[in-house]
């Protein structure tokens, strides 16, 4: 398949390929640009890696964005609307929290569902520790660009496909935590040996066995199927994906998953852990409550970085 392209000022600008759709003819955006859908593809968005702020200043690119948004059925709030202000702040703070906690490095991302719509907000291709309000992107669950910075993170299907399969999920975290990576490759499961593991099954976090990045909808759906109704899954030789009903819960679980991994590693040095039984796990029911207390603590640790 050819990559779909935008013919702009005599040059082709590549788009990311997403999924088949009925072929459509070239689209004249204005007298300076023509969008050419090569083969049968949905456009994801203009590749603005060289100039990530360009879309906010160039009138031509604004026309392109308007045309791209017309390809989706999204009827929710616009990226710059007041309705999304709180959600965007939470996503930025969540990314900064994972950085401050030492769980992410240059990679990883956090997303939040747009309530009552098949769309999400996450960071564009930027390190979590560099997250900012002007570096967020709004996408629908097919990966269509709906507003904000560009380009989208390569592994946006992790977020979109899990949310599509799980209406109960309001937020997804993806990290390359060394503890998740460790237990994704060793012969031992990451089992709960502490009350923080109450969101894990008694036999341990499942492992998505297919190595490689989750950059396609097909792999995203495969990951969601492996996660099922769970709260966390390890990705072989990669990291993890952790979900929650809210950004706050997803962040708390992600931090606690790293704690559990480190604890299990230390226990192995001392002969192994006496893991919790299913009955013992059931006594720790606090994870069902809104995790306001640790969220306040995490925000306080951010200091001046907090949004």
PDB file of C-alpha atoms in Angstrom:
ATOM      1  CA  UNK A   1       0.000   0.000   0.000  1.00  0.00           C
ATOM      2  CA  UNK A   2       1.068   3.560  -0.671  1.00  0.00           C
ATOM      3  CA  UNK A   3       1.092   6.091   2.127  1.00  0.00           C
ATOM      4  CA  UNK A   4      -1.737   8.626   1.807  1.00  0.00           C
ATOM      5  CA  UNK A   5      -0.345  12.087   1.211  1.00  0.00           C
ATOM      6  CA  UNK A   6      -1.113  15.756   1.117  1.00  0.00           C
ATOM      7  CA  UNK A   7       0.135  17.586  -1.962  1.00  0.00           C
ATOM      8  CA  UNK A   8       1.247  20.931  -0.568  1.00  0.00           C
ATOM      9  CA  UNK A   9       3.160  23.578  -2.527  1.00  0.00           C
ATOM     10  CA  UNK A  10       4.556  21.004  -4.914  1.00  0.00           C
ATOM     11  CA  UNK A  11       5.522  18.528  -2.173  1.00  0.00           C
ATOM     12  CA  UNK A  12       3.866  15.467  -0.686  1.00  0.00           C
ATOM     13  CA  UNK A  13       3.416  15.516   3.097  1.00  0.00           C
ATOM     14  CA  UNK A  14       2.909  12.027   4.487  1.00  0.00           C
ATOM     15  CA  UNK A  15      -0.045  10.994   6.633  1.00  0.00           C
ATOM     16  CA  UNK A  16      -0.212   7.999   8.932  1.00  0.00           C
ATOM     17  CA  UNK A  17      -2.317   5.128   7.562  1.00  0.00           C
ATOM     18  CA  UNK A  18      -5.117   3.952   9.860  1.00  0.00           C
ATOM     19  CA  UNK A  19      -7.749   1.663   8.360  1.00  0.00           C
ATOM     20  CA  UNK A  20      -9.519   0.890   5.079  1.00  0.00           C
ATOM     21  CA  UNK A  21     -12.455   2.961   3.931  1.00  0.00           C
ATOM     22  CA  UNK A  22     -14.232   3.403   0.581  1.00  0.00           C
ATOM     23  CA  UNK A  23     -11.918   5.141  -1.894  1.00  0.00           C
ATOM     24  CA  UNK A  24     -12.555   8.852  -2.328  1.00  0.00           C
ATOM     25  CA  UNK A  25     -11.247  11.170  -5.053  1.00  0.00           C
ATOM     26  CA  UNK A  26      -8.681  13.931  -4.469  1.00  0.00           C
ATOM     27  CA  UNK A  27     -10.041  16.703  -2.284  1.00  0.00           C
ATOM     28  CA  UNK A  28      -9.288  20.318  -3.208  1.00  0.00           C
ATOM     29  CA  UNK A  29      -8.894  22.091   0.133  1.00  0.00           C
ATOM     30  CA  UNK A  30      -8.155  25.472  -1.416  1.00  0.00           C
ATOM     31  CA  UNK A  31      -6.078  26.930  -4.253  1.00  0.00           C
ATOM     32  CA  UNK A  32      -2.866  25.936  -2.474  1.00  0.00           C
ATOM     33  CA  UNK A  33      -3.451  22.369  -1.396  1.00  0.00           C
ATOM     34  CA  UNK A  34      -5.039  19.127  -2.543  1.00  0.00           C
ATOM     35  CA  UNK A  35      -5.499  16.081  -0.294  1.00  0.00           C
ATOM     36  CA  UNK A  36      -4.917  12.866  -2.218  1.00  0.00           C
ATOM     37  CA  UNK A  37      -6.157   9.642  -0.552  1.00  0.00           C
ATOM     38  CA  UNK A  38      -3.845   7.014  -2.047  1.00  0.00           C
ATOM     39  CA  UNK A  39      -5.321   3.497  -2.021  1.00  0.00           C
ATOM     40  CA  UNK A  40      -8.061   3.030   0.610  1.00  0.00           C
ATOM     41  CA  UNK A  41      -7.090   4.777   3.788  1.00  0.00           C
ATOM     42  CA  UNK A  42      -8.360   7.103   6.449  1.00  0.00           C
ATOM     43  CA  UNK A  43      -6.089  10.046   7.120  1.00  0.00           C
ATOM     44  CA  UNK A  44      -4.694  10.451  10.627  1.00  0.00           C
ATOM     45  CA  UNK A  45      -3.229  13.930  10.345  1.00  0.00           C
ATOM     46  CA  UNK A  46      -0.529  16.063   8.854  1.00  0.00           C
ATOM     47  CA  UNK A  47       2.959  15.080   9.919  1.00  0.00           C
ATOM     48  CA  UNK A  48       4.150  18.277  11.577  1.00  0.00           C
ATOM     49  CA  UNK A  49       7.156  16.810  13.342  1.00  0.00           C
ATOM     50  CA  UNK A  50       9.455  19.476  11.953  1.00  0.00           C
ATOM     51  CA  UNK A  51       7.218  22.284  13.157  1.00  0.00           C
ATOM     52  CA  UNK A  52       4.788  21.114  15.862  1.00  0.00           C
ATOM     53  CA  UNK A  53       3.374  24.605  16.397  1.00  0.00           C
ATOM     54  CA  UNK A  54       2.742  25.308  12.721  1.00  0.00           C
ATOM     55  CA  UNK A  55      -0.858  24.132  12.736  1.00  0.00           C
ATOM     56  CA  UNK A  56      -1.826  26.901  15.139  1.00  0.00           C
ATOM     57  CA  UNK A  57      -0.447  29.707  12.965  1.00  0.00           C
ATOM     58  CA  UNK A  58      -0.679  28.683   9.307  1.00  0.00           C
ATOM     59  CA  UNK A  59      -4.141  29.397   7.794  1.00  0.00           C
ATOM     60  CA  UNK A  60      -3.589  26.669   5.219  1.00  0.00           C
ATOM     61  CA  UNK A  61      -3.064  24.052   7.906  1.00  0.00           C
ATOM     62  CA  UNK A  62      -6.179  25.297   9.672  1.00  0.00           C
ATOM     63  CA  UNK A  63      -8.080  24.530   6.459  1.00  0.00           C
ATOM     64  CA  UNK A  64      -6.518  21.074   6.398  1.00  0.00           C
ATOM     65  CA  UNK A  65      -7.538  20.413  10.005  1.00  0.00           C
ATOM     66  CA  UNK A  66     -11.101  21.479   9.234  1.00  0.00           C
ATOM     67  CA  UNK A  67     -11.202  19.043   6.320  1.00  0.00           C
ATOM     68  CA  UNK A  68      -9.713  16.234   8.407  1.00  0.00           C
ATOM     69  CA  UNK A  69     -12.270  16.743  11.166  1.00  0.00           C
ATOM     70  CA  UNK A  70     -15.037  16.463   8.586  1.00  0.00           C
ATOM     71  CA  UNK A  71     -14.023  12.802   8.074  1.00  0.00           C
ATOM     72  CA  UNK A  72     -15.091  11.821  11.596  1.00  0.00           C
ATOM     73  CA  UNK A  73     -18.509  11.584  13.243  1.00  0.00           C
ATOM     74  CA  UNK A  74     -17.268  13.251  16.423  1.00  0.00           C
ATOM     75  CA  UNK A  75     -19.868  15.640  17.858  1.00  0.00           C
ATOM     76  CA  UNK A  76     -18.242  16.322  21.213  1.00  0.00           C
ATOM     77  CA  UNK A  77     -16.620  19.428  22.678  1.00  0.00           C
ATOM     78  CA  UNK A  78     -13.852  21.135  20.720  1.00  0.00           C
ATOM     79  CA  UNK A  79     -10.276  20.828  21.914  1.00  0.00           C
ATOM     80  CA  UNK A  80     -10.162  24.438  23.133  1.00  0.00           C
ATOM     81  CA  UNK A  81     -13.568  24.329  24.835  1.00  0.00           C
ATOM     82  CA  UNK A  82     -14.021  25.094  28.523  1.00  0.00           C
ATOM     83  CA  UNK A  83     -15.635  21.674  28.868  1.00  0.00           C
ATOM     84  CA  UNK A  84     -12.283  19.946  28.322  1.00  0.00           C
ATOM     85  CA  UNK A  85     -10.152  22.307  30.404  1.00  0.00           C
ATOM     86  CA  UNK A  86     -10.171  20.185  33.574  1.00  0.00           C
ATOM     87  CA  UNK A  87      -9.557  16.932  31.695  1.00  0.00           C
ATOM     88  CA  UNK A  88      -6.576  18.427  29.876  1.00  0.00           C
ATOM     89  CA  UNK A  89      -5.058  19.684  33.118  1.00  0.00           C
ATOM     90  CA  UNK A  90      -5.437  16.216  34.658  1.00  0.00           C
ATOM     91  CA  UNK A  91      -3.686  14.560  31.711  1.00  0.00           C
ATOM     92  CA  UNK A  92      -0.754  16.968  31.923  1.00  0.00           C
ATOM     93  CA  UNK A  93      -0.447  16.557  35.685  1.00  0.00           C
ATOM     94  CA  UNK A  94      -0.732  12.781  35.366  1.00  0.00           C
ATOM     95  CA  UNK A  95       2.166  12.675  32.911  1.00  0.00           C
ATOM     96  CA  UNK A  96       4.262  14.894  35.173  1.00  0.00           C
ATOM     97  CA  UNK A  97       3.440  12.691  38.171  1.00  0.00           C
ATOM     98  CA  UNK A  98       4.709   9.560  36.431  1.00  0.00           C
ATOM     99  CA  UNK A  99       7.875  11.444  35.525  1.00  0.00           C
ATOM    100  CA  UNK A 100       8.335  12.746  39.082  1.00  0.00           C
ATOM    101  CA  UNK A 101       7.814   9.234  40.446  1.00  0.00           C
ATOM    102  CA  UNK A 102      10.565   7.919  38.168  1.00  0.00           C
ATOM    103  CA  UNK A 103       8.242   5.544  36.333  1.00  0.00           C
ATOM    104  CA  UNK A 104       8.524   7.080  32.857  1.00  0.00           C
ATOM    105  CA  UNK A 105      11.573   8.282  30.965  1.00  0.00           C
ATOM    106  CA  UNK A 106      11.437   9.756  27.479  1.00  0.00           C
ATOM    107  CA  UNK A 107       8.509   7.530  26.562  1.00  0.00           C
ATOM    108  CA  UNK A 108       5.022   6.727  27.781  1.00  0.00           C
ATOM    109  CA  UNK A 109       1.680   8.502  27.815  1.00  0.00           C
ATOM    110  CA  UNK A 110      -1.548   8.986  29.746  1.00  0.00           C
ATOM    111  CA  UNK A 111      -4.988   9.441  28.214  1.00  0.00           C
ATOM    112  CA  UNK A 112      -8.408  10.516  29.407  1.00  0.00           C
ATOM    113  CA  UNK A 113     -11.730   9.679  27.797  1.00  0.00           C
ATOM    114  CA  UNK A 114     -13.914  12.534  26.595  1.00  0.00           C
ATOM    115  CA  UNK A 115     -17.083  11.752  28.583  1.00  0.00           C
ATOM    116  CA  UNK A 116     -19.973  10.364  26.523  1.00  0.00           C
ATOM    117  CA  UNK A 117     -17.959  10.442  23.285  1.00  0.00           C
ATOM    118  CA  UNK A 118     -15.698   8.023  21.427  1.00  0.00           C
ATOM    119  CA  UNK A 119     -12.660  10.250  21.792  1.00  0.00           C
ATOM    120  CA  UNK A 120      -9.692  10.780  24.072  1.00  0.00           C
ATOM    121  CA  UNK A 121      -7.078  13.332  25.037  1.00  0.00           C
ATOM    122  CA  UNK A 122      -3.423  12.395  25.388  1.00  0.00           C
ATOM    123  CA  UNK A 123      -0.014  13.945  24.838  1.00  0.00           C
ATOM    124  CA  UNK A 124       1.349  14.343  21.333  1.00  0.00           C
ATOM    125  CA  UNK A 125       4.783  12.908  20.538  1.00  0.00           C
ATOM    126  CA  UNK A 126       6.449  14.380  23.610  1.00  0.00           C
ATOM    127  CA  UNK A 127       8.061  12.880  26.700  1.00  0.00           C
ATOM    128  CA  UNK A 128       5.698  12.671  29.697  1.00  0.00           C
ATOM    129  CA  UNK A 129       8.022  14.872  31.732  1.00  0.00           C
ATOM    130  CA  UNK A 130       7.672  17.600  29.094  1.00  0.00           C
ATOM    131  CA  UNK A 131       3.863  17.471  28.982  1.00  0.00           C
ATOM    132  CA  UNK A 132       2.073  20.812  28.734  1.00  0.00           C
ATOM    133  CA  UNK A 133      -1.396  22.037  27.811  1.00  0.00           C
ATOM    134  CA  UNK A 134      -0.208  23.092  24.354  1.00  0.00           C
ATOM    135  CA  UNK A 135       1.262  19.640  23.706  1.00  0.00           C
ATOM    136  CA  UNK A 136      -1.973  17.640  24.001  1.00  0.00           C
ATOM    137  CA  UNK A 137      -3.972  16.095  21.180  1.00  0.00           C
ATOM    138  CA  UNK A 138      -7.645  15.145  20.796  1.00  0.00           C
ATOM    139  CA  UNK A 139      -8.329  11.944  18.828  1.00  0.00           C
ATOM    140  CA  UNK A 140     -11.329   9.777  18.131  1.00  0.00           C
ATOM    141  CA  UNK A 141     -11.113   6.019  18.626  1.00  0.00           C
ATOM    142  CA  UNK A 142     -10.193   5.510  14.959  1.00  0.00           C
ATOM    143  CA  UNK A 143      -7.189   7.783  15.362  1.00  0.00           C
ATOM    144  CA  UNK A 144      -8.714  10.713  13.499  1.00  0.00           C
ATOM    145  CA  UNK A 145      -7.219  14.040  14.522  1.00  0.00           C
ATOM    146  CA  UNK A 146      -9.737  16.328  16.244  1.00  0.00           C
ATOM    147  CA  UNK A 147      -7.583  19.152  17.556  1.00  0.00           C
ATOM    148  CA  UNK A 148      -4.526  20.184  19.522  1.00  0.00           C
ATOM    149  CA  UNK A 149      -0.860  19.482  18.905  1.00  0.00           C
ATOM    150  CA  UNK A 150       0.496  16.970  16.414  1.00  0.00           C
ATOM    151  CA  UNK A 151       1.531  14.291  15.699  1.00  0.00           C
ATOM    152  CA  UNK A 152      -0.187  11.692  17.871  1.00  0.00           C
ATOM    153  CA  UNK A 153       1.912   9.249  19.915  1.00  0.00           C
ATOM    154  CA  UNK A 154       2.833   6.178  17.903  1.00  0.00           C
ATOM    155  CA  UNK A 155       0.996   3.882  20.301  1.00  0.00           C
ATOM    156  CA  UNK A 156      -2.308   5.748  20.474  1.00  0.00           C
ATOM    157  CA  UNK A 157      -4.147   2.442  19.667  1.00  0.00           C
ATOM    158  CA  UNK A 158      -3.329   1.244  23.208  1.00  0.00           C
ATOM    159  CA  UNK A 159      -5.620   3.939  24.564  1.00  0.00           C
ATOM    160  CA  UNK A 160      -8.282   4.018  21.860  1.00  0.00           C
ATOM    161  CA  UNK A 161      -8.801   0.272  21.567  1.00  0.00           C
ATOM    162  CA  UNK A 162      -8.949  -0.342  25.312  1.00  0.00           C
ATOM    163  CA  UNK A 163     -11.449   2.485  25.813  1.00  0.00           C
ATOM    164  CA  UNK A 164     -13.522   1.254  22.895  1.00  0.00           C
ATOM    165  CA  UNK A 165     -13.669  -2.250  24.376  1.00  0.00           C
ATOM    166  CA  UNK A 166     -14.130  -1.094  27.972  1.00  0.00           C
ATOM    167  CA  UNK A 167     -16.815   1.564  28.610  1.00  0.00           C
ATOM    168  CA  UNK A 168     -15.823   1.465  32.293  1.00  0.00           C
ATOM    169  CA  UNK A 169     -12.334   2.784  31.515  1.00  0.00           C
ATOM    170  CA  UNK A 170     -11.888   6.537  31.783  1.00  0.00           C
ATOM    171  CA  UNK A 171      -8.103   6.644  31.599  1.00  0.00           C
ATOM    172  CA  UNK A 172      -5.195   4.557  30.319  1.00  0.00           C
ATOM    173  CA  UNK A 173      -1.519   4.811  31.290  1.00  0.00           C
ATOM    174  CA  UNK A 174       1.263   3.277  29.222  1.00  0.00           C
ATOM    175  CA  UNK A 175       4.799   3.210  30.636  1.00  0.00           C
ATOM    176  CA  UNK A 176       8.102   1.450  30.103  1.00  0.00           C
ATOM    177  CA  UNK A 177       8.527   0.911  33.839  1.00  0.00           C
ATOM    178  CA  UNK A 178      11.618  -1.195  34.506  1.00  0.00           C
ATOM    179  CA  UNK A 179       9.634  -3.336  36.935  1.00  0.00           C
ATOM    180  CA  UNK A 180       6.895  -4.082  34.422  1.00  0.00           C
ATOM    181  CA  UNK A 181       9.517  -4.754  31.753  1.00  0.00           C
ATOM    182  CA  UNK A 182      11.334  -7.116  34.137  1.00  0.00           C
ATOM    183  CA  UNK A 183       8.279  -9.207  34.955  1.00  0.00           C
ATOM    184  CA  UNK A 184       7.245  -9.286  31.302  1.00  0.00           C
ATOM    185  CA  UNK A 185      10.319 -11.375  30.465  1.00  0.00           C
ATOM    186  CA  UNK A 186      11.151 -13.465  33.548  1.00  0.00           C
ATOM    187  CA  UNK A 187       9.588 -16.832  34.312  1.00  0.00           C
ATOM    188  CA  UNK A 188       7.752 -15.526  37.376  1.00  0.00           C
ATOM    189  CA  UNK A 189       4.433 -13.670  37.377  1.00  0.00           C
ATOM    190  CA  UNK A 190       4.046 -10.286  39.032  1.00  0.00           C
ATOM    191  CA  UNK A 191       1.728 -11.426  41.814  1.00  0.00           C
ATOM    192  CA  UNK A 192       0.310  -9.296  44.638  1.00  0.00           C
ATOM    193  CA  UNK A 193       2.389  -9.565  47.804  1.00  0.00           C
ATOM    194  CA  UNK A 194       1.095  -6.333  49.324  1.00  0.00           C
ATOM    195  CA  UNK A 195      -2.268  -4.650  49.764  1.00  0.00           C
ATOM    196  CA  UNK A 196      -1.416  -2.317  46.868  1.00  0.00           C
ATOM    197  CA  UNK A 197      -1.928  -5.326  44.619  1.00  0.00           C
ATOM    198  CA  UNK A 198      -5.659  -5.491  45.274  1.00  0.00           C
ATOM    199  CA  UNK A 199      -6.380  -4.563  41.642  1.00  0.00           C
ATOM    200  CA  UNK A 200      -4.402  -7.549  40.319  1.00  0.00           C
ATOM    201  CA  UNK A 201      -5.628 -11.140  39.978  1.00  0.00           C
ATOM    202  CA  UNK A 202      -4.259 -13.495  42.615  1.00  0.00           C
ATOM    203  CA  UNK A 203      -2.179 -15.360  40.016  1.00  0.00           C
ATOM    204  CA  UNK A 204      -0.546 -12.164  38.792  1.00  0.00           C
ATOM    205  CA  UNK A 205      -0.743  -9.544  36.079  1.00  0.00           C
ATOM    206  CA  UNK A 206      -1.330 -11.001  32.610  1.00  0.00           C
ATOM    207  CA  UNK A 207       1.395 -10.572  29.985  1.00  0.00           C
ATOM    208  CA  UNK A 208       0.685  -9.576  26.397  1.00  0.00           C
ATOM    209  CA  UNK A 209       2.993 -12.051  24.696  1.00  0.00           C
ATOM    210  CA  UNK A 210       3.420 -10.327  21.325  1.00  0.00           C
ATOM    211  CA  UNK A 211       6.602  -8.256  21.360  1.00  0.00           C
ATOM    212  CA  UNK A 212       6.669  -4.950  19.502  1.00  0.00           C
ATOM    213  CA  UNK A 213       5.016  -1.562  19.620  1.00  0.00           C
ATOM    214  CA  UNK A 214       1.221  -1.277  19.589  1.00  0.00           C
ATOM    215  CA  UNK A 215       0.950   1.019  16.586  1.00  0.00           C
ATOM    216  CA  UNK A 216      -1.982  -0.503  14.696  1.00  0.00           C
ATOM    217  CA  UNK A 217      -5.656  -0.859  15.484  1.00  0.00           C
ATOM    218  CA  UNK A 218      -5.324  -4.617  14.999  1.00  0.00           C
ATOM    219  CA  UNK A 219      -2.665  -4.879  17.697  1.00  0.00           C
ATOM    220  CA  UNK A 220      -4.610  -2.472  19.881  1.00  0.00           C
ATOM    221  CA  UNK A 221      -7.684  -4.708  19.732  1.00  0.00           C
ATOM    222  CA  UNK A 222      -5.511  -7.749  20.437  1.00  0.00           C
ATOM    223  CA  UNK A 223      -4.124  -6.040  23.534  1.00  0.00           C
ATOM    224  CA  UNK A 224      -7.610  -5.075  24.726  1.00  0.00           C
ATOM    225  CA  UNK A 225      -8.741  -8.687  24.314  1.00  0.00           C
ATOM    226  CA  UNK A 226      -5.799  -9.873  26.413  1.00  0.00           C
ATOM    227  CA  UNK A 227      -6.541  -7.310  29.131  1.00  0.00           C
ATOM    228  CA  UNK A 228     -10.212  -8.374  29.243  1.00  0.00           C
ATOM    229  CA  UNK A 229     -11.793  -6.837  32.352  1.00  0.00           C
ATOM    230  CA  UNK A 230      -8.493  -6.443  34.186  1.00  0.00           C
ATOM    231  CA  UNK A 231      -6.816  -3.325  35.529  1.00  0.00           C
ATOM    232  CA  UNK A 232      -3.272  -3.874  34.255  1.00  0.00           C
ATOM    233  CA  UNK A 233      -1.345  -5.879  31.704  1.00  0.00           C
ATOM    234  CA  UNK A 234       2.380  -6.238  31.100  1.00  0.00           C
ATOM    235  CA  UNK A 235       3.722  -5.950  27.557  1.00  0.00           C
ATOM    236  CA  UNK A 236       6.469  -8.417  26.683  1.00  0.00           C
ATOM    237  CA  UNK A 237       9.920  -6.778  26.633  1.00  0.00           C
ATOM    238  CA  UNK A 238       8.144  -3.438  26.578  1.00  0.00           C
ATOM    239  CA  UNK A 239       6.290  -2.143  29.641  1.00  0.00           C
ATOM    240  CA  UNK A 240       2.667  -2.002  30.741  1.00  0.00           C
ATOM    241  CA  UNK A 241      -0.822  -0.656  30.174  1.00  0.00           C
ATOM    242  CA  UNK A 242      -2.848   0.275  33.248  1.00  0.00           C
ATOM    243  CA  UNK A 243      -6.465   1.437  33.295  1.00  0.00           C
ATOM    244  CA  UNK A 244      -8.802   3.148  35.713  1.00  0.00           C
ATOM    245  CA  UNK A 245     -12.258   4.631  35.905  1.00  0.00           C
ATOM    246  CA  UNK A 246     -10.558   8.012  36.281  1.00  0.00           C
ATOM    247  CA  UNK A 247      -7.172   9.569  35.623  1.00  0.00           C
ATOM    248  CA  UNK A 248      -6.586   9.569  39.366  1.00  0.00           C
ATOM    249  CA  UNK A 249      -7.239   5.842  39.693  1.00  0.00           C
ATOM    250  CA  UNK A 250      -5.140   4.929  36.651  1.00  0.00           C
ATOM    251  CA  UNK A 251      -2.189   6.926  37.992  1.00  0.00           C
ATOM    252  CA  UNK A 252      -2.471   5.409  41.465  1.00  0.00           C
ATOM    253  CA  UNK A 253      -2.536   1.902  40.021  1.00  0.00           C
ATOM    254  CA  UNK A 254       0.446   2.635  37.766  1.00  0.00           C
ATOM    255  CA  UNK A 255       2.507   3.894  40.696  1.00  0.00           C
ATOM    256  CA  UNK A 256       1.453   0.929  42.818  1.00  0.00           C
ATOM    257  CA  UNK A 257       2.253  -1.541  40.034  1.00  0.00           C
ATOM    258  CA  UNK A 258       5.837  -0.264  40.005  1.00  0.00           C
ATOM    259  CA  UNK A 259       5.955  -0.599  43.803  1.00  0.00           C
ATOM    260  CA  UNK A 260       4.713  -4.195  43.557  1.00  0.00           C
ATOM    261  CA  UNK A 261       7.346  -5.029  40.955  1.00  0.00           C
ATOM    262  CA  UNK A 262      10.164  -3.648  43.067  1.00  0.00           C
ATOM    263  CA  UNK A 263       8.825  -5.400  46.176  1.00  0.00           C
ATOM    264  CA  UNK A 264       8.584  -8.745  44.364  1.00  0.00           C
ATOM    265  CA  UNK A 265      12.139  -8.336  43.085  1.00  0.00           C
ATOM    266  CA  UNK A 266      13.450  -7.617  46.596  1.00  0.00           C
ATOM    267  CA  UNK A 267      11.470 -10.558  47.987  1.00  0.00           C
ATOM    268  CA  UNK A 268      13.083 -12.859  45.415  1.00  0.00           C
ATOM    269  CA  UNK A 269      16.503 -11.862  46.746  1.00  0.00           C
ATOM    270  CA  UNK A 270      15.392 -13.094  50.176  1.00  0.00           C
ATOM    271  CA  UNK A 271      13.991 -16.414  49.034  1.00  0.00           C
ATOM    272  CA  UNK A 272      10.663 -15.351  47.551  1.00  0.00           C
ATOM    273  CA  UNK A 273       7.413 -13.809  48.730  1.00  0.00           C
ATOM    274  CA  UNK A 274       4.506 -15.278  50.642  1.00  0.00           C
ATOM    275  CA  UNK A 275       1.910 -13.948  48.221  1.00  0.00           C
ATOM    276  CA  UNK A 276      -1.562 -12.881  49.259  1.00  0.00           C
ATOM    277  CA  UNK A 277      -4.403 -15.339  48.860  1.00  0.00           C
ATOM    278  CA  UNK A 278      -7.631 -14.499  47.089  1.00  0.00           C
ATOM    279  CA  UNK A 279      -9.409 -14.201  50.445  1.00  0.00           C
ATOM    280  CA  UNK A 280      -6.732 -11.845  51.739  1.00  0.00           C
ATOM    281  CA  UNK A 281      -6.937  -9.695  48.615  1.00  0.00           C
ATOM    282  CA  UNK A 282     -10.687  -9.431  49.094  1.00  0.00           C
ATOM    283  CA  UNK A 283     -10.158  -7.771  52.467  1.00  0.00           C
ATOM    284  CA  UNK A 284      -8.515  -4.807  50.769  1.00  0.00           C
ATOM    285  CA  UNK A 285     -11.506  -3.210  49.094  1.00  0.00           C
ATOM    286  CA  UNK A 286     -10.320   0.394  49.193  1.00  0.00           C
ATOM    287  CA  UNK A 287      -9.436   0.459  45.503  1.00  0.00           C
ATOM    288  CA  UNK A 288     -13.130   0.835  44.749  1.00  0.00           C
ATOM    289  CA  UNK A 289     -13.115   4.298  46.301  1.00  0.00           C
ATOM    290  CA  UNK A 290     -12.078   7.524  44.606  1.00  0.00           C
ATOM    291  CA  UNK A 291      -8.298   7.854  45.124  1.00  0.00           C
ATOM    292  CA  UNK A 292      -8.362  11.521  46.168  1.00  0.00           C
ATOM    293  CA  UNK A 293      -5.808  11.271  48.965  1.00  0.00           C
ATOM    294  CA  UNK A 294      -2.849   9.948  46.925  1.00  0.00           C
ATOM    295  CA  UNK A 295      -3.757  12.234  44.001  1.00  0.00           C
ATOM    296  CA  UNK A 296      -3.467  15.259  46.293  1.00  0.00           C
ATOM    297  CA  UNK A 297      -0.110  13.943  47.499  1.00  0.00           C
ATOM    298  CA  UNK A 298       1.172  13.414  43.956  1.00  0.00           C
ATOM    299  CA  UNK A 299       0.092  16.917  42.931  1.00  0.00           C
ATOM    300  CA  UNK A 300       1.817  18.420  45.957  1.00  0.00           C
ATOM    301  CA  UNK A 301       5.045  16.666  44.997  1.00  0.00           C
ATOM    302  CA  UNK A 302       4.938  18.395  41.596  1.00  0.00           C
ATOM    303  CA  UNK A 303       5.349  21.802  43.189  1.00  0.00           C
ATOM    304  CA  UNK A 304       5.645  24.549  40.567  1.00  0.00           C
ATOM    305  CA  UNK A 305       5.327  22.019  37.728  1.00  0.00           C
ATOM    306  CA  UNK A 306       1.666  21.471  38.565  1.00  0.00           C
ATOM    307  CA  UNK A 307      -0.829  22.760  35.998  1.00  0.00           C
TER     308      UNK A 307
END
